[in-house]
Tab-separated table of C-alpha atoms in Angstrom:
chain	number	residue	atom	x	y	z
N	1	UNK	CA	-10.913	50.876	-63.182
N	2	UNK	CA	-7.514	50.889	-65.078
N	3	UNK	CA	-4.621	49.643	-63.266
N	4	UNK	CA	-1.498	51.370	-64.842
N	5	UNK	CA	2.359	49.913	-64.118
N	6	UNK	CA	5.165	52.247	-64.560
N	7	UNK	CA	8.873	51.083	-64.761
N	8	UNK	CA	12.224	52.664	-65.045
N	9	UNK	CA	13.191	56.196	-64.769
N	10	UNK	CA	9.210	57.192	-65.840
N	11	UNK	CA	8.605	56.188	-61.820
N	12	UNK	CA	10.851	59.449	-61.487
N	13	UNK	CA	7.632	61.408	-62.732
N	14	UNK	CA	4.962	59.435	-61.341
N	15	UNK	CA	6.521	58.552	-58.038
N	16	UNK	CA	4.446	55.501	-57.818
N	17	UNK	CA	5.063	52.428	-59.972
N	18	UNK	CA	1.205	51.479	-60.143
N	19	UNK	CA	-2.150	53.230	-59.824
N	20	UNK	CA	-5.190	53.222	-60.535
N	21	UNK	CA	-7.302	55.548	-62.925
N	22	UNK	CA	-10.880	55.545	-63.946
N	23	UNK	CA	-12.711	56.873	-66.728
N	24	UNK	CA	-10.635	56.208	-69.546
N	25	UNK	CA	-12.015	54.767	-72.714
N	26	UNK	CA	-8.626	53.868	-74.950
N	27	UNK	CA	-4.615	54.138	-74.627
N	28	UNK	CA	-5.097	57.647	-76.374
N	29	UNK	CA	-7.216	59.103	-73.436
N	30	UNK	CA	-5.110	57.199	-71.052
N	31	UNK	CA	-1.733	58.697	-72.254
N	32	UNK	CA	-3.349	62.545	-72.524
N	33	UNK	CA	-4.522	61.805	-68.757
N	34	UNK	CA	-1.004	61.092	-67.424
N	35	UNK	CA	0.307	63.768	-69.520
N	36	UNK	CA	-1.765	66.537	-67.708
N	37	UNK	CA	-0.846	65.190	-64.922
N	38	UNK	CA	2.819	64.328	-65.224
N	39	UNK	CA	3.680	66.736	-68.067
N	40	UNK	CA	7.293	65.792	-67.890
N	41	UNK	CA	6.236	62.148	-69.037
N	42	UNK	CA	5.281	63.942	-72.462
N	43	UNK	CA	8.123	63.837	-75.137
N	44	UNK	CA	9.764	60.656	-73.394
N	45	UNK	CA	10.153	57.695	-75.596
N	46	UNK	CA	8.136	55.049	-74.235
N	47	UNK	CA	5.846	51.577	-75.531
N	48	UNK	CA	2.117	50.838	-73.974
N	49	UNK	CA	1.282	47.570	-73.402
N	50	UNK	CA	-2.068	46.447	-72.560
N	51	UNK	CA	-3.004	43.456	-70.800
N	52	UNK	CA	0.362	42.456	-71.863
N	53	UNK	CA	0.335	43.060	-75.629
N	54	UNK	CA	2.584	45.536	-76.739
N	55	UNK	CA	0.387	47.678	-78.334
N	56	UNK	CA	1.315	50.183	-81.964
N	57	UNK	CA	-2.192	51.991	-82.307
N	58	UNK	CA	-4.949	53.142	-79.934
N	59	UNK	CA	-6.421	50.548	-78.085
N	60	UNK	CA	-9.681	49.770	-76.055
N	61	UNK	CA	-9.657	49.907	-72.227
N	62	UNK	CA	-12.207	48.079	-70.165
N	63	UNK	CA	-12.552	47.657	-66.449
N	64	UNK	CA	-10.128	45.571	-65.143
N	65	UNK	CA	-7.512	46.144	-67.796
N	66	UNK	CA	-3.571	46.297	-66.805
N	67	UNK	CA	-1.766	49.103	-69.158
N	68	UNK	CA	2.458	49.164	-68.599
N	69	UNK	CA	4.392	51.776	-69.374
N	70	UNK	CA	7.869	50.912	-70.452
N	71	UNK	CA	10.926	52.964	-71.193
N	72	UNK	CA	14.178	51.971	-72.625
N	73	UNK	CA	16.900	50.402	-70.724
N	74	UNK	CA	20.504	50.852	-72.068
N	75	UNK	CA	22.634	49.739	-68.962
N	76	UNK	CA	24.693	47.054	-69.148
W	1	UNK	CA	33.062	11.520	-67.480
W	2	UNK	CA	33.608	15.152	-68.619
W	3	UNK	CA	32.687	18.563	-67.584
W	4	UNK	CA	29.433	18.396	-68.553
W	5	UNK	CA	28.328	15.015	-67.735
W	6	UNK	CA	25.606	16.774	-65.516
W	7	UNK	CA	23.780	18.525	-68.224
W	8	UNK	CA	24.177	15.688	-70.596
W	9	UNK	CA	22.248	13.287	-68.528
W	10	UNK	CA	19.614	15.739	-68.147
W	11	UNK	CA	16.847	14.825	-69.822
W	12	UNK	CA	15.660	16.502	-72.904
W	13	UNK	CA	19.581	17.776	-73.553
W	14	UNK	CA	22.064	14.532	-73.981
W	15	UNK	CA	25.369	14.237	-76.025
W	16	UNK	CA	22.929	15.659	-79.264
W	17	UNK	CA	22.738	19.299	-77.024
W	18	UNK	CA	26.206	18.737	-76.109
W	19	UNK	CA	27.220	18.566	-79.687
W	20	UNK	CA	25.464	21.534	-80.926
W	21	UNK	CA	27.060	24.044	-77.736
W	22	UNK	CA	30.408	22.774	-79.146
W	23	UNK	CA	29.997	23.657	-82.785
W	24	UNK	CA	28.224	26.877	-81.396
W	25	UNK	CA	29.747	30.933	-81.906
W	26	UNK	CA	28.412	33.102	-79.951
W	27	UNK	CA	29.475	36.607	-80.367
W	28	UNK	CA	29.469	38.625	-76.423
W	29	UNK	CA	28.842	42.302	-77.249
W	30	UNK	CA	30.261	44.193	-74.079
W	31	UNK	CA	32.015	42.181	-71.489
W	32	UNK	CA	30.331	44.519	-68.299
W	33	UNK	CA	27.622	43.575	-66.090
W	34	UNK	CA	25.884	41.810	-68.466
W	35	UNK	CA	28.496	40.223	-70.056
W	36	UNK	CA	30.893	38.954	-67.328
W	37	UNK	CA	27.835	36.568	-66.055
W	38	UNK	CA	26.774	35.544	-69.303
W	39	UNK	CA	30.629	34.603	-70.566
W	40	UNK	CA	30.895	32.556	-67.501
W	41	UNK	CA	27.946	30.184	-68.137
W	42	UNK	CA	28.604	30.367	-71.793
W	43	UNK	CA	32.107	28.795	-71.361
W	44	UNK	CA	31.136	26.346	-68.316
W	45	UNK	CA	28.508	24.798	-70.202
W	46	UNK	CA	30.697	24.227	-73.658
W	47	UNK	CA	29.782	26.345	-76.190
W	48	UNK	CA	32.861	25.875	-78.720
W	49	UNK	CA	33.686	29.342	-79.631
W	50	UNK	CA	33.428	32.766	-77.901
W	51	UNK	CA	34.124	35.891	-79.273
W	52	UNK	CA	34.027	38.943	-76.778
W	53	UNK	CA	34.031	42.419	-77.939
W	54	UNK	CA	34.702	45.727	-76.257
W	55	UNK	CA	37.018	48.096	-76.095
W	56	UNK	CA	36.592	49.272	-72.734
W	57	UNK	CA	39.526	48.897	-70.051
W	58	UNK	CA	38.729	47.812	-66.696
W	59	UNK	CA	38.159	50.124	-63.878
W	60	UNK	CA	37.792	49.704	-60.192
W	61	UNK	CA	34.422	51.471	-60.113
W	62	UNK	CA	33.418	48.219	-62.273
W	63	UNK	CA	34.067	45.987	-59.988
W	64	UNK	CA	30.701	45.478	-58.085
W	65	UNK	CA	28.880	43.846	-60.910
W	66	UNK	CA	31.646	42.938	-63.467
W	67	UNK	CA	32.496	39.441	-61.655
W	68	UNK	CA	35.025	38.477	-64.077
W	69	UNK	CA	37.763	40.692	-63.402
W	70	UNK	CA	39.362	41.701	-59.797
W	71	UNK	CA	41.698	44.069	-58.540
W	72	UNK	CA	44.571	43.236	-60.323
W	73	UNK	CA	42.753	43.670	-63.695
W	74	UNK	CA	42.207	47.297	-63.570
W	75	UNK	CA	43.670	48.994	-66.381
W	76	UNK	CA	43.440	45.423	-69.143
W	77	UNK	CA	41.597	45.538	-71.805
W	78	UNK	CA	37.962	44.111	-71.141
W	79	UNK	CA	38.189	41.138	-73.482
W	80	UNK	CA	42.272	40.202	-72.729
W	81	UNK	CA	41.442	39.873	-68.879
W	82	UNK	CA	38.183	37.872	-69.292
W	83	UNK	CA	39.677	35.640	-71.843
W	84	UNK	CA	42.669	34.789	-69.383
W	85	UNK	CA	40.112	34.191	-66.425
W	86	UNK	CA	37.858	31.821	-68.353
W	87	UNK	CA	40.999	29.918	-70.171
W	88	UNK	CA	42.484	29.712	-66.560
W	89	UNK	CA	39.455	28.038	-65.503
W	90	UNK	CA	38.584	25.432	-68.564
W	91	UNK	CA	41.730	24.626	-70.875
W	92	UNK	CA	39.773	23.802	-74.160
W	93	UNK	CA	38.122	26.831	-74.652
W	94	UNK	CA	38.262	28.659	-77.915
W	95	UNK	CA	37.792	32.510	-77.189
W	96	UNK	CA	38.525	35.248	-79.604
W	97	UNK	CA	38.885	38.996	-77.784
W	98	UNK	CA	38.083	41.552	-80.143
W	99	UNK	CA	39.429	44.699	-78.190
W	100	UNK	CA	37.595	47.187	-79.611
W	101	UNK	CA	34.030	48.782	-79.716
W	102	UNK	CA	31.294	47.781	-82.073
W	103	UNK	CA	31.187	50.628	-84.494
W	104	UNK	CA	28.781	50.970	-88.207
W	105	UNK	CA	32.539	50.366	-90.007
W	106	UNK	CA	33.350	46.766	-87.937
W	107	UNK	CA	29.859	45.591	-87.133
W	108	UNK	CA	28.969	43.383	-90.150
W	109	UNK	CA	32.763	42.033	-90.110
W	110	UNK	CA	32.764	40.835	-86.347
W	111	UNK	CA	29.036	39.641	-86.338
W	112	UNK	CA	28.780	37.974	-89.943
W	113	UNK	CA	31.475	35.487	-87.711
W	114	UNK	CA	29.175	34.171	-85.379
W	115	UNK	CA	25.639	32.328	-85.134
W	116	UNK	CA	24.004	33.737	-82.215
W	117	UNK	CA	24.919	37.756	-80.676
W	118	UNK	CA	23.914	38.329	-76.986
W	119	UNK	CA	23.887	42.295	-76.257
W	120	UNK	CA	25.503	43.030	-72.889
W	121	UNK	CA	26.392	46.657	-74.263
W	122	UNK	CA	25.823	49.874	-72.257
W	123	UNK	CA	24.693	52.617	-74.587
W	124	UNK	CA	21.365	53.174	-77.212
W	125	UNK	CA	24.273	53.617	-80.217
W	126	UNK	CA	25.195	49.927	-80.159
W	127	UNK	CA	22.263	48.698	-78.824
W	128	UNK	CA	20.643	49.843	-82.115
W	129	UNK	CA	23.328	49.539	-84.510
W	130	UNK	CA	23.796	45.823	-82.994
W	131	UNK	CA	19.869	45.373	-83.872
W	132	UNK	CA	19.911	46.498	-87.227
W	133	UNK	CA	23.332	44.303	-87.930
W	134	UNK	CA	21.692	41.550	-86.662
W	135	UNK	CA	18.072	42.259	-88.830
W	136	UNK	CA	20.239	42.718	-91.548
W	137	UNK	CA	22.391	39.240	-91.041
W	138	UNK	CA	19.496	37.123	-89.888
W	139	UNK	CA	21.493	36.618	-86.549
W	140	UNK	CA	19.399	35.455	-83.647
W	141	UNK	CA	19.768	38.555	-80.648
W	142	UNK	CA	19.445	37.753	-77.171
W	143	UNK	CA	18.857	41.478	-75.823
W	144	UNK	CA	19.595	42.541	-72.236
W	145	UNK	CA	19.468	45.734	-70.255
W	146	UNK	CA	19.198	47.785	-67.194
W	147	UNK	CA	18.106	50.542	-65.161
W	148	UNK	CA	19.134	51.075	-61.427
W	149	UNK	CA	17.125	47.839	-60.162
W	150	UNK	CA	14.972	47.026	-63.095
W	151	UNK	CA	16.233	44.691	-65.781
W	152	UNK	CA	14.658	44.109	-69.781
W	153	UNK	CA	15.049	40.650	-71.450
W	154	UNK	CA	14.068	39.648	-75.107
W	155	UNK	CA	15.286	37.379	-77.990
W	156	UNK	CA	14.779	38.921	-81.367
W	157	UNK	CA	15.253	38.017	-84.916
W	158	UNK	CA	14.179	34.556	-84.282
W	159	UNK	CA	10.734	33.891	-86.237
W	160	UNK	CA	8.219	31.656	-83.711
W	161	UNK	CA	6.117	28.855	-85.024
W	162	UNK	CA	3.712	31.110	-87.246
W	163	UNK	CA	7.383	32.412	-88.996
W	164	UNK	CA	6.801	35.698	-87.198
W	165	UNK	CA	9.504	37.865	-85.833
W	166	UNK	CA	10.155	41.252	-84.222
W	167	UNK	CA	13.518	43.009	-83.312
W	168	UNK	CA	14.064	45.650	-80.748
W	169	UNK	CA	13.074	48.489	-83.288
W	170	UNK	CA	9.692	46.638	-82.682
W	171	UNK	CA	9.643	47.303	-79.354
W	172	UNK	CA	11.523	51.302	-79.375
W	173	UNK	CA	11.802	52.390	-82.849
W	174	UNK	CA	14.181	54.998	-82.319
W	175	UNK	CA	16.680	55.945	-79.871
W	176	UNK	CA	15.777	58.232	-76.966
W	177	UNK	CA	16.804	61.478	-77.397
W	178	UNK	CA	19.931	62.673	-75.289
W	179	UNK	CA	17.874	64.504	-72.508
W	180	UNK	CA	16.442	61.352	-71.781
W	181	UNK	CA	19.026	59.286	-70.904
W	182	UNK	CA	20.497	59.718	-67.154
W	183	UNK	CA	24.024	61.465	-66.918
W	184	UNK	CA	26.649	58.866	-65.960
W	185	UNK	CA	27.356	60.175	-63.002
W	186	UNK	CA	23.775	60.157	-61.864
W	187	UNK	CA	22.522	56.769	-62.269
W	188	UNK	CA	23.859	53.828	-60.223
W	189	UNK	CA	23.611	50.114	-60.245
W	190	UNK	CA	23.447	47.126	-57.582
W	191	UNK	CA	25.880	44.485	-59.172
W	192	UNK	CA	23.623	41.472	-58.564
W	193	UNK	CA	20.727	43.316	-61.170
W	194	UNK	CA	23.054	42.773	-64.091
W	195	UNK	CA	24.116	39.197	-62.905
W	196	UNK	CA	20.217	37.888	-62.865
W	197	UNK	CA	20.155	39.189	-66.493
W	198	UNK	CA	23.031	38.104	-68.019
W	199	UNK	CA	22.473	35.039	-66.681
W	200	UNK	CA	18.923	34.958	-68.359
W	201	UNK	CA	20.637	35.850	-71.394
W	202	UNK	CA	23.204	32.997	-71.127
W	203	UNK	CA	20.338	30.602	-70.865
W	204	UNK	CA	18.593	32.109	-73.632
W	205	UNK	CA	21.579	31.330	-76.074
W	206	UNK	CA	21.327	28.070	-74.611
W	207	UNK	CA	18.060	27.510	-75.421
W	208	UNK	CA	18.426	28.761	-78.987
W	209	UNK	CA	21.417	26.733	-79.460
W	210	UNK	CA	20.238	23.224	-78.129
W	211	UNK	CA	16.063	23.941	-78.868
W	212	UNK	CA	15.160	22.503	-75.389
W	213	UNK	CA	12.439	24.677	-74.108
W	214	UNK	CA	10.676	27.710	-75.383
W	215	UNK	CA	13.025	30.633	-76.251
W	216	UNK	CA	11.463	34.301	-74.846
W	217	UNK	CA	10.795	35.074	-79.151
W	218	UNK	CA	8.239	37.615	-79.230
W	219	UNK	CA	7.638	38.470	-75.503
W	220	UNK	CA	9.888	41.040	-73.258
W	221	UNK	CA	10.472	40.476	-69.805
W	222	UNK	CA	11.087	42.862	-67.267
W	223	UNK	CA	12.488	41.872	-63.867
W	224	UNK	CA	12.507	44.724	-60.707
W	225	UNK	CA	14.860	43.400	-58.049
W	226	UNK	CA	13.060	45.542	-55.477
W	227	UNK	CA	10.145	43.418	-55.319
W	228	UNK	CA	11.140	40.348	-57.175
W	229	UNK	CA	8.558	40.399	-59.630
W	230	UNK	CA	8.795	39.617	-63.396
W	231	UNK	CA	6.271	41.227	-65.932
W	232	UNK	CA	5.899	39.660	-69.332
W	233	UNK	CA	4.216	41.192	-72.257
W	234	UNK	CA	4.195	39.897	-75.893
W	235	UNK	CA	5.912	41.692	-79.098
W	236	UNK	CA	4.777	41.852	-82.491
W	237	UNK	CA	6.035	43.341	-85.645
W	238	UNK	CA	5.237	46.990	-86.080
W	239	UNK	CA	5.581	47.927	-89.620
W	240	UNK	CA	6.286	51.824	-89.354
W	241	UNK	CA	9.727	50.692	-87.788
W	242	UNK	CA	11.402	48.803	-90.708
W	243	UNK	CA	11.961	51.720	-92.696
W	244	UNK	CA	14.259	52.756	-89.776
W	245	UNK	CA	16.659	49.663	-90.425
W	246	UNK	CA	19.174	50.025	-92.870
W	247	UNK	CA	18.820	47.567	-95.920
W	248	UNK	CA	22.684	47.176	-97.586
W	249	UNK	CA	25.971	46.702	-95.869
W	250	UNK	CA	26.559	49.799	-97.239
W	251	UNK	CA	23.648	51.496	-95.968
W	252	UNK	CA	24.504	50.359	-92.580
W	253	UNK	CA	28.365	51.254	-93.011
W	254	UNK	CA	27.000	54.744	-93.659
W	255	UNK	CA	24.632	55.064	-90.925
W	256	UNK	CA	25.925	57.361	-88.108
W	257	UNK	CA	24.252	55.437	-85.223
W	258	UNK	CA	25.922	58.154	-82.819
W	259	UNK	CA	24.471	61.321	-84.749
W	260	UNK	CA	20.531	59.335	-85.245
W	261	UNK	CA	20.377	59.416	-81.695
W	262	UNK	CA	20.498	63.687	-81.325
W	263	UNK	CA	21.088	66.646	-83.731
W	264	UNK	CA	24.621	67.890	-82.192
W	265	UNK	CA	27.791	66.811	-83.946
W	266	UNK	CA	29.578	64.489	-82.098
W	267	UNK	CA	33.466	64.332	-83.279
W	268	UNK	CA	36.659	62.042	-82.181
W	269	UNK	CA	39.535	63.593	-80.445
W	270	UNK	CA	41.549	63.533	-83.507
W	271	UNK	CA	39.233	65.741	-85.190
W	272	UNK	CA	39.600	67.898	-81.678
W	273	UNK	CA	42.980	68.417	-82.361
W	274	UNK	CA	41.991	69.834	-86.444
W	275	UNK	CA	39.793	72.177	-84.967
W	276	UNK	CA	41.452	73.673	-82.369
W	277	UNK	CA	44.036	74.227	-84.755
W	278	UNK	CA	41.927	75.254	-88.081
W	279	UNK	CA	40.132	77.442	-86.144
W	280	UNK	CA	42.773	79.167	-83.608
W	281	UNK	CA	41.441	81.786	-81.241
W	282	UNK	CA	38.340	81.059	-82.592
W	283	UNK	CA	37.393	77.537	-81.021
W	284	UNK	CA	37.136	76.599	-77.114
W	285	UNK	CA	37.252	73.647	-75.615
W	286	UNK	CA	35.197	73.520	-72.544
W	287	UNK	CA	35.186	70.622	-70.086
W	288	UNK	CA	31.380	70.361	-68.692
W	289	UNK	CA	32.680	67.879	-65.109
W	290	UNK	CA	31.632	69.292	-62.037
W	291	UNK	CA	34.787	70.774	-60.662
W	292	UNK	CA	35.211	68.082	-58.274
W	293	UNK	CA	35.956	65.417	-61.393
W	294	UNK	CA	39.466	64.580	-61.674
W	295	UNK	CA	42.000	63.723	-63.498
W	296	UNK	CA	42.008	67.180	-64.676
W	297	UNK	CA	42.515	67.194	-68.149
W	298	UNK	CA	45.718	69.286	-69.497
W	299	UNK	CA	46.224	68.085	-73.296
W	300	UNK	CA	44.799	70.826	-74.725
W	301	UNK	CA	43.804	74.212	-73.540
W	302	UNK	CA	40.610	74.608	-72.139
W	303	UNK	CA	37.896	75.930	-69.373
W	304	UNK	CA	35.780	74.271	-67.105
W	305	UNK	CA	32.099	75.234	-67.110
W	306	UNK	CA	30.227	72.422	-65.477
W	307	UNK	CA	26.799	71.321	-67.042
W	308	UNK	CA	25.395	72.548	-63.733
W	309	UNK	CA	26.659	76.104	-64.236
W	310	UNK	CA	26.079	75.822	-67.879
W	311	UNK	CA	22.383	77.377	-68.159
W	312	UNK	CA	23.857	80.837	-66.310
W	313	UNK	CA	27.491	81.188	-67.699
W	314	UNK	CA	26.901	81.335	-71.154
W	315	UNK	CA	27.991	85.117	-72.206
W	316	UNK	CA	31.689	83.288	-72.182
W	317	UNK	CA	30.792	81.639	-75.791
W	318	UNK	CA	30.009	84.966	-77.183
W	319	UNK	CA	33.718	85.463	-78.380
W	320	UNK	CA	34.216	82.386	-79.953
W	321	UNK	CA	33.089	80.460	-83.561
W	322	UNK	CA	33.502	76.989	-82.976
W	323	UNK	CA	32.109	75.796	-79.232
W	324	UNK	CA	34.056	72.105	-78.375
W	325	UNK	CA	32.428	70.216	-75.525
W	326	UNK	CA	33.660	67.048	-73.580
W	327	UNK	CA	33.236	65.310	-70.148
W	328	UNK	CA	33.923	61.940	-68.931
W	329	UNK	CA	32.128	59.719	-71.155
W	330	UNK	CA	30.357	62.017	-73.951
W	331	UNK	CA	26.971	61.880	-72.242
W	332	UNK	CA	26.786	65.440	-70.628
W	333	UNK	CA	28.691	67.003	-73.097
W	334	UNK	CA	25.650	66.217	-75.721
W	335	UNK	CA	23.237	67.548	-72.941
W	336	UNK	CA	25.498	70.682	-72.582
W	337	UNK	CA	25.913	70.787	-76.625
W	338	UNK	CA	21.992	71.019	-76.814
W	339	UNK	CA	21.562	73.800	-74.305
W	340	UNK	CA	24.625	75.897	-75.857
W	341	UNK	CA	23.375	75.073	-79.593
W	342	UNK	CA	19.696	76.327	-79.120
W	343	UNK	CA	21.284	79.463	-77.342
W	344	UNK	CA	23.737	80.129	-80.128
W	345	UNK	CA	21.941	78.801	-82.937
W	346	UNK	CA	24.971	80.509	-85.451
W	347	UNK	CA	27.791	78.987	-83.775
W	348	UNK	CA	29.579	75.491	-84.640
W	349	UNK	CA	28.667	73.241	-81.533
W	350	UNK	CA	30.212	69.919	-80.863
W	351	UNK	CA	30.777	67.234	-78.045
W	352	UNK	CA	33.671	64.918	-78.231
W	353	UNK	CA	32.375	61.098	-78.491
W	354	UNK	CA	32.715	58.889	-75.534
W	355	UNK	CA	34.561	61.686	-73.727
W	356	UNK	CA	37.933	61.244	-71.996
W	357	UNK	CA	36.572	57.428	-71.836
W	358	UNK	CA	36.958	57.088	-75.237
W	359	UNK	CA	39.875	55.029	-75.567
W	360	UNK	CA	41.034	57.381	-78.485
W	361	UNK	CA	41.348	60.544	-75.958
W	362	UNK	CA	44.554	61.845	-74.919
W	363	UNK	CA	44.127	60.611	-71.754
W	364	UNK	CA	43.618	56.919	-72.158
W	365	UNK	CA	46.335	56.906	-75.203
W	366	UNK	CA	48.985	57.702	-72.544
W	367	UNK	CA	47.566	55.317	-70.326
W	368	UNK	CA	47.964	52.623	-73.218
W	369	UNK	CA	51.372	53.829	-73.806
W	370	UNK	CA	52.212	53.432	-69.925
W	371	UNK	CA	53.005	56.792	-69.621
W	372	UNK	CA	49.981	57.132	-66.590
């Protein structure tokens, strides 16, 4: 099971700021699953963090992995 | 005894750290929700020289979070008002008020005069510009940003023990499209949230200057006020993003950061006047604010077609070649420009940069001159 944490205005689309997913083996597959479930997320800019490390390429996920989806904030 | 005694006696701090603070020059970009709390702590701890850059004036809606200002400051330039308040608290401060927004034209000159930059700005174009300038000039950048109940913190451009350093583009390579940025009149903020993040930024500045502790290098912190949780993640360089940063001062000056955000052309208020003159009868100026929004803009002839009605009310534009859109802060007009230019590909569509809040707008110019 993978835990997904969602931040900022991305929760407008996912409603929950934390949920679990099963059956995804890497981050590419996870994003595909998320875009299917929440089509509004596709095309938005955000960064993915896996087990508290920001990733720049597809990354394998394991049972218990924690993924965070981080959008940019601009307010001040 | 002096006002720094309690920190000088702190284990690991001492006179040496105080001397470092005294010799430091820190630039605070934006005297807003983040800048105000940061400025108070930077001034109180004895930072030798503080620059405050902001082109905005204090408005009543700022007062829930911009805690340096009070009701008597409304209408004053933020750097001036901030300087006045800080000098009234501590007599021996050196504060430079820079009463203008950071732009690609002045960024190098302003930022090169300081050792460390604290970014408390409130929009993506300035954040990317400040980041790129700090990379170019090799200045540490203490980044803070907020969205509703959440805030982000990071220290960019400072090498860790392995000489690895990261910047904002390693986190977010490019600015979001305008449609991803919430409308200026939609999003709210609770004042204590930038208070928390701005204070964390000041703490990072103090750590960088004095060398105490472990600055938040190559890490990103996200604070959620609602559940009082801090989420921390590590950041590493993303080689693909390096190419997006201007390599020279000249390149940076030529990069249009407002344009890099979107494909719509932004124009200034002085250009509005030229377009209206040159394309007389063929150009139209459109106020896309909602009907209830005041003040009405009467400086140039214009029509009001709110963004919310734009999808259904497009026939009006058929008769014009040049369509210039404005709103209060220049964000909704960009969204409107996207909608119109998608529909009318042969027309020239422009958004007025910064809208009526831009200090160069006819409304603001009159305000400064004391005529309103």
